[in-house]
């Protein structure tokens, strides 16, 4: 209804002035099936979930769908959405002096009580600055007043919060199902106690509130201090300071106020069944990356791959009940008309009674024309059996992640895959009608040899020969080779990232070794990987690099068509920061790390043990 729009004139301006001149305007208008639009005037609190990438990417994100439904289940709260506009839309918004707005009610970002970002990937950081700036919110937290929204962030990249700590007021570490609503409610309660008025209209995207309480920066600081003291899983950078060791590397941030936790413990949701996603999820208006129903069947991972950050930050292992999974997929596909569902987890085939789950889904939803996909299969002796259960008329490819090509390197990185299991699984896939194998590898691991690199191509060649021998025709094998980045909170976090020269030579070796045309070789760009290394391993000083790169014109850095390395190169040079010290220099095992104030469920001692095990020479690997 028209009266539910925060700013009807803004909506008319967008539709009349901007939409005719931009590409794919459907991503900027809202109104999707599954959208929840509430009367904002009757809400106690308003939260905007900001995804720092484009609509087609964000609408495929499971976290957005889940938290959108959880917040909107509360009668006195509304959750709305905003995405990073493509550069053509950004330019038109700026040219017409119009703010970035939510899709549900065309509310400018500055008018929300809480604005939250999910940090899925470090190369989205400049998108956050774009959204804050377009939304009428000061980019830096020190420049905000009490009337500005609380800017929060969570997600995997938040486990090293320092690079974005100049721009984020509060980080929520861990699971958000319970912690996010608690954070939002506490902030609004503090605003109410302080008598802070909300903006009730938009004038060129600016908050024109004039009362002294709303414009007080010191009041905002006191409110943030109460939040920092209240929640053990909340990190508020305002109340931590950083110093540096004799080599120039940042130490662990330490509290500057009493009552603020020295170490931040992530929030842990014990029972996934208590917070199911909606059975009528949002359905994108335009084609998205993942146009299917997604249900998280398990959180955490029973594996302990030493390169993987997802496993340590998502522990402990929790499982959704089989009944709820089947019911959610059945009702969601019927409510949306979607004919494909995917089972989400870090290692789906390790779900308890996985074969029984597939049997039930095949009996319940497959007869209704729904196909199933499982994006994270463990390559072991069970893979050949799983292939039979996954066979559908429309499914022709599988995705597996051996990560390394040789058993010795897999043992070093604790990837429990053997060549024997891998070949047996691929043979079963070919026998069951699959003709495309997508494989994920990494290069740049510690102790890597030339034999490890060329082994990637040799392994792909073997699979091509196996497919030809099994089916009589050549299959397609896609080898995606990423550049290893030692991530925080992993056993390999003390290692250095390989240099640009090493990675460039490795890519050339892969190209020169490739033989079969049916092996499709892909690898990540060097500059984006090196930039990822700088931001994931960086300290608080990296914020100035991010902001200066953004000022220089950096936008959509995860998109090849928009990535401008020169913007980053200049920002790094101007900063005077030694990027080589951050990215390409290893840490000693007893060094303080810039992210050591953030803890994980299993603790640092386990990471040290795993790190020491990874140092064992090849001929002694167990």
mmCIF file of C-alpha atoms in Angstrom, residues 235-576:
data_model
loop_
_atom_site.group_PDB
_atom_site.id
_atom_site.type_symbol
_atom_site.label_atom_id
_atom_site.label_comp_id
_atom_site.label_asym_id
_atom_site.label_seq_id
_atom_site.Cartn_x
_atom_site.Cartn_y
_atom_site.Cartn_z
ATOM 1 C CA UNK A 235 33.204 -6.401 19.466
ATOM 2 C CA UNK A 236 33.074 -2.585 19.575
ATOM 3 C CA UNK A 237 36.370 -1.282 18.096
ATOM 4 C CA UNK A 238 35.922 2.136 19.745
ATOM 5 C CA UNK A 239 37.043 0.678 23.079
ATOM 6 C CA UNK A 240 40.188 -1.182 21.973
ATOM 7 C CA UNK A 241 43.631 0.156 21.153
ATOM 8 C CA UNK A 242 46.410 -1.345 19.067
ATOM 9 C CA UNK A 243 50.162 -1.100 19.434
ATOM 10 C CA UNK A 244 52.959 -2.653 17.403
ATOM 11 C CA UNK A 245 55.932 -4.939 18.006
ATOM 12 C CA UNK A 246 59.537 -4.137 17.188
ATOM 13 C CA UNK A 247 59.149 -5.363 13.593
ATOM 14 C CA UNK A 248 56.201 -3.061 12.923
ATOM 15 C CA UNK A 249 53.454 -5.683 13.123
ATOM 16 C CA UNK A 250 50.240 -5.036 15.011
ATOM 17 C CA UNK A 251 49.666 -6.797 18.313
ATOM 18 C CA UNK A 252 46.333 -7.994 19.640
ATOM 19 C CA UNK A 253 43.905 -5.102 20.354
ATOM 20 C CA UNK A 254 43.336 -4.483 24.066
ATOM 21 C CA UNK A 255 40.431 -2.864 25.932
ATOM 22 C CA UNK A 256 40.654 0.782 26.928
ATOM 23 C CA UNK A 257 37.561 0.792 29.189
ATOM 24 C CA UNK A 258 36.643 -1.259 32.252
ATOM 25 C CA UNK A 259 34.005 -3.931 31.820
ATOM 26 C CA UNK A 260 34.785 -4.445 28.148
ATOM 27 C CA UNK A 261 35.758 -8.053 27.371
ATOM 28 C CA UNK A 262 39.422 -8.701 26.602
ATOM 29 C CA UNK A 263 38.479 -11.594 24.329
ATOM 30 C CA UNK A 264 35.329 -11.854 22.217
ATOM 31 C CA UNK A 265 33.498 -15.184 22.266
ATOM 32 C CA UNK A 266 31.293 -15.990 19.265
ATOM 33 C CA UNK A 267 27.571 -16.534 19.793
ATOM 34 C CA UNK A 268 26.582 -20.176 19.373
ATOM 35 C CA UNK A 269 23.110 -21.384 18.442
ATOM 36 C CA UNK A 270 22.639 -24.794 20.030
ATOM 37 C CA UNK A 271 19.557 -26.016 18.127
ATOM 38 C CA UNK A 272 19.059 -25.240 14.427
ATOM 39 C CA UNK A 273 15.460 -26.450 14.566
ATOM 40 C CA UNK A 274 14.526 -23.522 16.812
ATOM 41 C CA UNK A 275 15.176 -21.057 13.983
ATOM 42 C CA UNK A 276 14.076 -22.516 10.652
ATOM 43 C CA UNK A 277 14.211 -20.375 7.535
ATOM 44 C CA UNK A 278 10.949 -19.211 6.018
ATOM 45 C CA UNK A 279 8.957 -21.730 3.983
ATOM 46 C CA UNK A 280 8.094 -18.843 1.643
ATOM 47 C CA UNK A 281 11.500 -17.303 0.934
ATOM 48 C CA UNK A 282 12.121 -14.264 -1.211
ATOM 49 C CA UNK A 283 12.012 -15.064 -4.928
ATOM 50 C CA UNK A 284 14.275 -12.785 -7.017
ATOM 51 C CA UNK A 285 12.682 -10.651 -9.722
ATOM 52 C CA UNK A 286 15.655 -11.164 -12.026
ATOM 53 C CA UNK A 287 17.982 -14.099 -12.598
ATOM 54 C CA UNK A 288 20.280 -14.665 -9.641
ATOM 55 C CA UNK A 289 23.359 -16.770 -9.075
ATOM 56 C CA UNK A 290 21.425 -19.468 -7.208
ATOM 57 C CA UNK A 291 17.794 -19.675 -8.291
ATOM 58 C CA UNK A 292 16.853 -22.535 -6.011
ATOM 59 C CA UNK A 293 15.575 -23.340 -2.549
ATOM 60 C CA UNK A 294 18.414 -23.701 -0.056
ATOM 61 C CA UNK A 295 18.102 -25.390 3.318
ATOM 62 C CA UNK A 296 21.015 -25.603 5.747
ATOM 63 C CA UNK A 297 21.061 -29.198 6.954
ATOM 64 C CA UNK A 298 24.142 -28.977 9.185
ATOM 65 C CA UNK A 299 26.322 -26.223 10.667
ATOM 66 C CA UNK A 300 29.942 -26.899 11.428
ATOM 67 C CA UNK A 301 32.095 -29.596 9.918
ATOM 68 C CA UNK A 302 33.423 -32.902 11.262
ATOM 69 C CA UNK A 303 36.555 -32.408 9.160
ATOM 70 C CA UNK A 304 39.543 -30.311 10.236
ATOM 71 C CA UNK A 305 41.189 -29.233 6.993
ATOM 72 C CA UNK A 306 44.062 -26.987 7.996
ATOM 73 C CA UNK A 307 43.506 -24.371 5.290
ATOM 74 C CA UNK A 308 39.756 -23.969 5.904
ATOM 75 C CA UNK A 309 38.447 -21.052 7.946
ATOM 76 C CA UNK A 310 34.797 -22.129 7.826
ATOM 77 C CA UNK A 311 35.380 -25.219 9.939
ATOM 78 C CA UNK A 312 36.905 -23.554 13.058
ATOM 79 C CA UNK A 313 34.596 -20.512 13.041
ATOM 80 C CA UNK A 314 31.407 -22.575 12.641
ATOM 81 C CA UNK A 315 32.034 -25.141 15.354
ATOM 82 C CA UNK A 316 30.503 -26.962 17.176
ATOM 83 C CA UNK A 317 28.754 -29.367 14.809
ATOM 84 C CA UNK A 318 24.941 -29.000 14.824
ATOM 85 C CA UNK A 319 22.391 -30.862 12.751
ATOM 86 C CA UNK A 320 18.903 -29.911 11.598
ATOM 87 C CA UNK A 321 16.298 -32.633 12.066
ATOM 88 C CA UNK A 322 15.435 -34.729 9.052
ATOM 89 C CA UNK A 323 11.712 -34.031 9.450
ATOM 90 C CA UNK A 324 12.255 -30.283 9.351
ATOM 91 C CA UNK A 325 14.527 -30.503 6.296
ATOM 92 C CA UNK A 326 12.021 -32.538 4.311
ATOM 93 C CA UNK A 327 9.110 -30.350 5.389
ATOM 94 C CA UNK A 328 10.935 -27.094 4.559
ATOM 95 C CA UNK A 329 11.948 -28.245 1.091
ATOM 96 C CA UNK A 330 8.494 -29.604 0.344
ATOM 97 C CA UNK A 331 6.607 -26.483 1.446
ATOM 98 C CA UNK A 332 9.161 -23.989 0.073
ATOM 99 C CA UNK A 333 9.189 -25.482 -3.409
ATOM 100 C CA UNK A 334 5.396 -25.552 -3.488
ATOM 101 C CA UNK A 335 5.047 -21.983 -2.166
ATOM 102 C CA UNK A 336 7.533 -20.535 -4.641
ATOM 103 C CA UNK A 337 7.153 -22.798 -7.666
ATOM 104 C CA UNK A 338 10.903 -23.457 -7.596
ATOM 105 C CA UNK A 339 11.877 -26.816 -9.063
ATOM 106 C CA UNK A 340 15.349 -27.243 -7.552
ATOM 107 C CA UNK A 341 16.539 -27.515 -3.945
ATOM 108 C CA UNK A 342 20.019 -27.657 -2.504
ATOM 109 C CA UNK A 343 21.254 -29.143 0.767
ATOM 110 C CA UNK A 344 23.660 -26.700 2.403
ATOM 111 C CA UNK A 345 26.495 -27.572 4.744
ATOM 112 C CA UNK A 346 30.283 -27.691 4.748
ATOM 113 C CA UNK A 347 30.196 -31.451 4.161
ATOM 114 C CA UNK A 348 26.659 -32.542 3.349
ATOM 115 C CA UNK A 349 27.381 -36.210 2.798
ATOM 116 C CA UNK A 350 28.494 -36.433 6.458
ATOM 117 C CA UNK A 351 25.011 -35.540 7.646
ATOM 118 C CA UNK A 352 23.849 -38.416 9.920
ATOM 119 C CA UNK A 353 21.773 -40.905 7.915
ATOM 120 C CA UNK A 354 22.466 -38.936 4.728
ATOM 121 C CA UNK A 355 21.318 -41.746 2.452
ATOM 122 C CA UNK A 356 18.055 -41.985 4.398
ATOM 123 C CA UNK A 357 17.540 -38.236 3.969
ATOM 124 C CA UNK A 358 18.036 -38.537 0.223
ATOM 125 C CA UNK A 359 15.584 -41.446 0.103
ATOM 126 C CA UNK A 360 12.920 -39.429 1.909
ATOM 127 C CA UNK A 361 13.413 -36.410 -0.325
ATOM 128 C CA UNK A 362 13.303 -38.575 -3.417
ATOM 129 C CA UNK A 363 10.007 -40.049 -2.245
ATOM 130 C CA UNK A 364 8.511 -36.729 -1.100
ATOM 131 C CA UNK A 365 9.602 -33.944 -3.434
ATOM 132 C CA UNK A 366 11.169 -35.524 -6.514
ATOM 133 C CA UNK A 367 7.828 -36.900 -7.772
ATOM 134 C CA UNK A 368 6.647 -33.262 -7.791
ATOM 135 C CA UNK A 369 9.333 -32.332 -10.334
ATOM 136 C CA UNK A 370 11.926 -31.070 -7.854
ATOM 137 C CA UNK A 371 15.573 -31.946 -8.406
ATOM 138 C CA UNK A 372 18.180 -32.065 -5.657
ATOM 139 C CA UNK A 373 21.731 -30.774 -5.583
ATOM 140 C CA UNK A 374 24.430 -31.257 -2.960
ATOM 141 C CA UNK A 375 27.279 -28.768 -3.432
ATOM 142 C CA UNK A 376 29.652 -30.131 -0.781
ATOM 143 C CA UNK A 377 30.249 -33.849 -1.136
ATOM 144 C CA UNK A 378 33.087 -35.510 0.713
ATOM 145 C CA UNK A 379 35.278 -37.524 -1.595
ATOM 146 C CA UNK A 380 35.533 -40.886 0.165
ATOM 147 C CA UNK A 381 34.242 -44.431 -0.134
ATOM 148 C CA UNK A 382 30.641 -43.194 0.201
ATOM 149 C CA UNK A 383 30.781 -40.999 -2.894
ATOM 150 C CA UNK A 384 29.946 -43.767 -5.347
ATOM 151 C CA UNK A 385 26.789 -44.651 -3.379
ATOM 152 C CA UNK A 386 25.746 -41.015 -3.154
ATOM 153 C CA UNK A 387 26.016 -40.635 -6.929
ATOM 154 C CA UNK A 388 23.235 -43.175 -7.404
ATOM 155 C CA UNK A 389 20.918 -41.358 -5.012
ATOM 156 C CA UNK A 390 21.528 -37.964 -6.634
ATOM 157 C CA UNK A 391 20.786 -39.038 -10.195
ATOM 158 C CA UNK A 392 17.981 -37.036 -11.771
ATOM 159 C CA UNK A 393 17.037 -36.290 -15.364
ATOM 160 C CA UNK A 394 18.400 -32.740 -15.191
ATOM 161 C CA UNK A 395 21.583 -33.300 -13.223
ATOM 162 C CA UNK A 396 24.700 -33.797 -15.314
ATOM 163 C CA UNK A 397 27.620 -32.508 -13.246
ATOM 164 C CA UNK A 398 29.113 -32.899 -9.782
ATOM 165 C CA UNK A 399 31.453 -30.685 -7.791
ATOM 166 C CA UNK A 400 34.240 -32.074 -5.635
ATOM 167 C CA UNK A 401 37.148 -30.402 -3.860
ATOM 168 C CA UNK A 402 40.343 -32.457 -3.546
ATOM 169 C CA UNK A 403 42.235 -29.122 -2.976
ATOM 170 C CA UNK A 404 45.583 -30.775 -3.730
ATOM 171 C CA UNK A 405 46.481 -33.274 -6.435
ATOM 172 C CA UNK A 406 48.752 -35.604 -4.475
ATOM 173 C CA UNK A 407 48.072 -37.685 -1.381
ATOM 174 C CA UNK A 408 51.181 -36.360 0.382
ATOM 175 C CA UNK A 409 50.079 -32.723 0.200
ATOM 176 C CA UNK A 410 46.508 -33.651 1.168
ATOM 177 C CA UNK A 411 47.865 -35.275 4.306
ATOM 178 C CA UNK A 412 49.880 -32.185 5.078
ATOM 179 C CA UNK A 413 46.789 -29.946 4.851
ATOM 180 C CA UNK A 414 44.594 -32.642 6.532
ATOM 181 C CA UNK A 415 42.315 -33.077 3.519
ATOM 182 C CA UNK A 416 41.013 -36.618 3.935
ATOM 183 C CA UNK A 417 40.883 -37.556 0.272
ATOM 184 C CA UNK A 418 42.790 -40.325 -1.468
ATOM 185 C CA UNK A 419 43.335 -40.883 -5.178
ATOM 186 C CA UNK A 420 41.647 -44.271 -4.814
ATOM 187 C CA UNK A 421 38.424 -42.793 -3.405
ATOM 188 C CA UNK A 422 38.507 -39.916 -5.875
ATOM 189 C CA UNK A 423 38.761 -42.158 -8.927
ATOM 190 C CA UNK A 424 36.128 -44.565 -7.590
ATOM 191 C CA UNK A 425 33.709 -41.692 -7.029
ATOM 192 C CA UNK A 426 34.276 -40.234 -10.492
ATOM 193 C CA UNK A 427 33.823 -43.657 -12.094
ATOM 194 C CA UNK A 428 30.501 -44.049 -10.303
ATOM 195 C CA UNK A 429 29.461 -40.587 -11.465
ATOM 196 C CA UNK A 430 30.199 -41.474 -15.085
ATOM 197 C CA UNK A 431 28.306 -44.754 -14.751
ATOM 198 C CA UNK A 432 25.272 -42.862 -13.420
ATOM 199 C CA UNK A 433 25.040 -40.349 -16.252
ATOM 200 C CA UNK A 434 27.231 -37.515 -15.023
ATOM 201 C CA UNK A 435 29.456 -36.088 -17.767
ATOM 202 C CA UNK A 436 30.990 -33.023 -16.108
ATOM 203 C CA UNK A 437 33.292 -32.999 -13.093
ATOM 204 C CA UNK A 438 34.022 -29.651 -11.465
ATOM 205 C CA UNK A 439 37.080 -29.748 -9.190
ATOM 206 C CA UNK A 440 38.581 -27.220 -6.792
ATOM 207 C CA UNK A 441 42.318 -26.985 -6.156
ATOM 208 C CA UNK A 442 44.682 -24.520 -4.508
ATOM 209 C CA UNK A 443 48.214 -23.502 -5.309
ATOM 210 C CA UNK A 444 50.673 -21.732 -3.050
ATOM 211 C CA UNK A 445 50.509 -24.126 -0.096
ATOM 212 C CA UNK A 446 53.497 -24.246 2.287
ATOM 213 C CA UNK A 447 56.085 -26.842 1.207
ATOM 214 C CA UNK A 448 54.519 -27.020 -2.265
ATOM 215 C CA UNK A 449 56.655 -28.519 -5.038
ATOM 216 C CA UNK A 450 56.494 -28.435 -8.823
ATOM 217 C CA UNK A 451 55.253 -32.020 -8.664
ATOM 218 C CA UNK A 452 52.236 -30.823 -6.662
ATOM 219 C CA UNK A 453 51.404 -28.244 -9.344
ATOM 220 C CA UNK A 454 51.708 -30.389 -12.448
ATOM 221 C CA UNK A 455 49.915 -33.111 -10.512
ATOM 222 C CA UNK A 456 46.716 -31.036 -10.823
ATOM 223 C CA UNK A 457 46.770 -31.414 -14.596
ATOM 224 C CA UNK A 458 47.846 -35.053 -14.436
ATOM 225 C CA UNK A 459 44.943 -35.864 -12.108
ATOM 226 C CA UNK A 460 42.467 -34.120 -14.423
ATOM 227 C CA UNK A 461 43.920 -36.054 -17.368
ATOM 228 C CA UNK A 462 43.402 -39.322 -15.493
ATOM 229 C CA UNK A 463 39.762 -38.472 -14.878
ATOM 230 C CA UNK A 464 39.261 -37.623 -18.548
ATOM 231 C CA UNK A 465 40.720 -41.005 -19.533
ATOM 232 C CA UNK A 466 38.533 -42.711 -16.935
ATOM 233 C CA UNK A 467 35.424 -41.043 -18.345
ATOM 234 C CA UNK A 468 36.314 -42.032 -21.887
ATOM 235 C CA UNK A 469 36.937 -45.633 -20.828
ATOM 236 C CA UNK A 470 33.683 -45.773 -18.833
ATOM 237 C CA UNK A 471 31.245 -44.098 -21.250
ATOM 238 C CA UNK A 472 33.017 -44.081 -24.596
ATOM 239 C CA UNK A 473 33.114 -40.284 -24.757
ATOM 240 C CA UNK A 474 35.276 -37.583 -23.280
ATOM 241 C CA UNK A 475 33.837 -35.859 -20.193
ATOM 242 C CA UNK A 476 34.459 -32.241 -19.297
ATOM 243 C CA UNK A 477 36.698 -31.700 -16.290
ATOM 244 C CA UNK A 478 36.809 -28.163 -14.905
ATOM 245 C CA UNK A 479 39.867 -27.430 -12.751
ATOM 246 C CA UNK A 480 39.351 -24.287 -10.653
ATOM 247 C CA UNK A 481 42.681 -23.335 -9.106
ATOM 248 C CA UNK A 482 42.633 -20.648 -6.431
ATOM 249 C CA UNK A 483 45.613 -18.999 -4.786
ATOM 250 C CA UNK A 484 46.040 -20.081 -1.176
ATOM 251 C CA UNK A 485 45.485 -17.303 1.363
ATOM 252 C CA UNK A 486 46.410 -18.200 4.976
ATOM 253 C CA UNK A 487 43.214 -17.224 6.792
ATOM 254 C CA UNK A 488 42.854 -16.133 10.430
ATOM 255 C CA UNK A 489 41.855 -18.831 12.940
ATOM 256 C CA UNK A 490 43.214 -21.668 10.809
ATOM 257 C CA UNK A 491 46.233 -23.863 11.594
ATOM 258 C CA UNK A 492 48.049 -22.285 8.635
ATOM 259 C CA UNK A 493 47.475 -18.695 9.805
ATOM 260 C CA UNK A 494 51.133 -18.390 10.836
ATOM 261 C CA UNK A 495 52.313 -19.127 7.286
ATOM 262 C CA UNK A 496 52.982 -16.487 4.642
ATOM 263 C CA UNK A 497 51.082 -16.138 1.400
ATOM 264 C CA UNK A 498 53.062 -16.987 -1.734
ATOM 265 C CA UNK A 499 54.408 -14.016 -3.678
ATOM 266 C CA UNK A 500 52.985 -12.642 -6.905
ATOM 267 C CA UNK A 501 56.036 -13.889 -8.831
ATOM 268 C CA UNK A 502 55.636 -17.429 -7.490
ATOM 269 C CA UNK A 503 51.920 -17.572 -8.259
ATOM 270 C CA UNK A 504 52.414 -16.170 -11.773
ATOM 271 C CA UNK A 505 54.991 -18.884 -12.522
ATOM 272 C CA UNK A 506 52.631 -21.498 -11.092
ATOM 273 C CA UNK A 507 49.807 -20.396 -13.392
ATOM 274 C CA UNK A 508 52.154 -20.535 -16.368
ATOM 275 C CA UNK A 509 53.233 -24.053 -15.404
ATOM 276 C CA UNK A 510 49.594 -25.152 -15.264
ATOM 277 C CA UNK A 511 48.871 -23.678 -18.701
ATOM 278 C CA UNK A 512 51.941 -25.297 -20.253
ATOM 279 C CA UNK A 513 51.173 -28.719 -18.740
ATOM 280 C CA UNK A 514 47.544 -28.899 -19.894
ATOM 281 C CA UNK A 515 46.976 -31.477 -22.643
ATOM 282 C CA UNK A 516 43.338 -32.476 -23.095
ATOM 283 C CA UNK A 517 40.980 -29.896 -24.583
ATOM 284 C CA UNK A 518 38.260 -31.286 -22.358
ATOM 285 C CA UNK A 519 40.167 -30.050 -19.284
ATOM 286 C CA UNK A 520 38.909 -26.525 -18.660
ATOM 287 C CA UNK A 521 41.554 -24.757 -16.574
ATOM 288 C CA UNK A 522 40.534 -21.704 -14.542
ATOM 289 C CA UNK A 523 42.429 -19.810 -11.890
ATOM 290 C CA UNK A 524 41.858 -16.749 -9.741
ATOM 291 C CA UNK A 525 43.402 -13.408 -10.628
ATOM 292 C CA UNK A 526 46.707 -12.649 -8.952
ATOM 293 C CA UNK A 527 45.938 -9.091 -7.911
ATOM 294 C CA UNK A 528 42.561 -9.867 -6.383
ATOM 295 C CA UNK A 529 44.082 -12.778 -4.439
ATOM 296 C CA UNK A 530 46.944 -10.623 -3.150
ATOM 297 C CA UNK A 531 44.464 -7.931 -2.143
ATOM 298 C CA UNK A 532 42.398 -10.550 -0.339
ATOM 299 C CA UNK A 533 45.557 -11.587 1.505
ATOM 300 C CA UNK A 534 46.229 -8.012 2.591
ATOM 301 C CA UNK A 535 42.725 -7.482 3.939
ATOM 302 C CA UNK A 536 42.171 -10.848 5.582
ATOM 303 C CA UNK A 537 45.562 -10.715 7.349
ATOM 304 C CA UNK A 538 45.651 -6.964 7.916
ATOM 305 C CA UNK A 539 45.342 -4.800 11.005
ATOM 306 C CA UNK A 540 43.477 -1.572 11.786
ATOM 307 C CA UNK A 541 45.735 0.501 9.521
ATOM 308 C CA UNK A 542 44.276 -1.216 6.450
ATOM 309 C CA UNK A 543 41.117 0.874 6.874
ATOM 310 C CA UNK A 544 42.891 3.939 5.471
ATOM 311 C CA UNK A 545 43.963 1.928 2.414
ATOM 312 C CA UNK A 546 40.391 0.733 1.852
ATOM 313 C CA UNK A 547 38.991 4.250 2.146
ATOM 314 C CA UNK A 548 41.642 5.825 -0.070
ATOM 315 C CA UNK A 549 41.173 3.144 -2.732
ATOM 316 C CA UNK A 550 37.429 3.862 -2.607
ATOM 317 C CA UNK A 551 38.070 7.603 -2.956
ATOM 318 C CA UNK A 552 40.359 6.791 -5.900
ATOM 319 C CA UNK A 553 37.435 5.004 -7.578
ATOM 320 C CA UNK A 554 37.621 1.380 -6.398
ATOM 321 C CA UNK A 555 34.222 -0.270 -6.792
ATOM 322 C CA UNK A 556 32.941 -3.834 -7.118
ATOM 323 C CA UNK A 557 36.406 -5.296 -6.547
ATOM 324 C CA UNK A 558 35.161 -8.892 -6.703
ATOM 325 C CA UNK A 559 33.941 -8.284 -10.267
ATOM 326 C CA UNK A 560 36.592 -8.638 -12.977
ATOM 327 C CA UNK A 561 34.863 -6.041 -15.151
ATOM 328 C CA UNK A 562 35.074 -3.386 -12.433
ATOM 329 C CA UNK A 563 38.233 -4.216 -10.488
ATOM 330 C CA UNK A 564 40.787 -1.398 -10.743
ATOM 331 C CA UNK A 565 44.119 -2.554 -9.389
ATOM 332 C CA UNK A 566 45.697 0.868 -9.947
ATOM 333 C CA UNK A 567 43.354 2.376 -7.338
ATOM 334 C CA UNK A 568 44.610 -0.103 -4.767
ATOM 335 C CA UNK A 569 48.233 0.123 -5.820
ATOM 336 C CA UNK A 570 48.202 3.888 -5.313
ATOM 337 C CA UNK A 571 46.374 3.623 -1.972
ATOM 338 C CA UNK A 572 48.904 1.092 -0.688
ATOM 339 C CA UNK A 573 51.872 3.173 -1.853
ATOM 340 C CA UNK A 574 50.458 6.364 -0.324
ATOM 341 C CA UNK A 575 49.787 4.645 3.020
ATOM 342 C CA UNK A 576 53.443 3.863 3.704
#
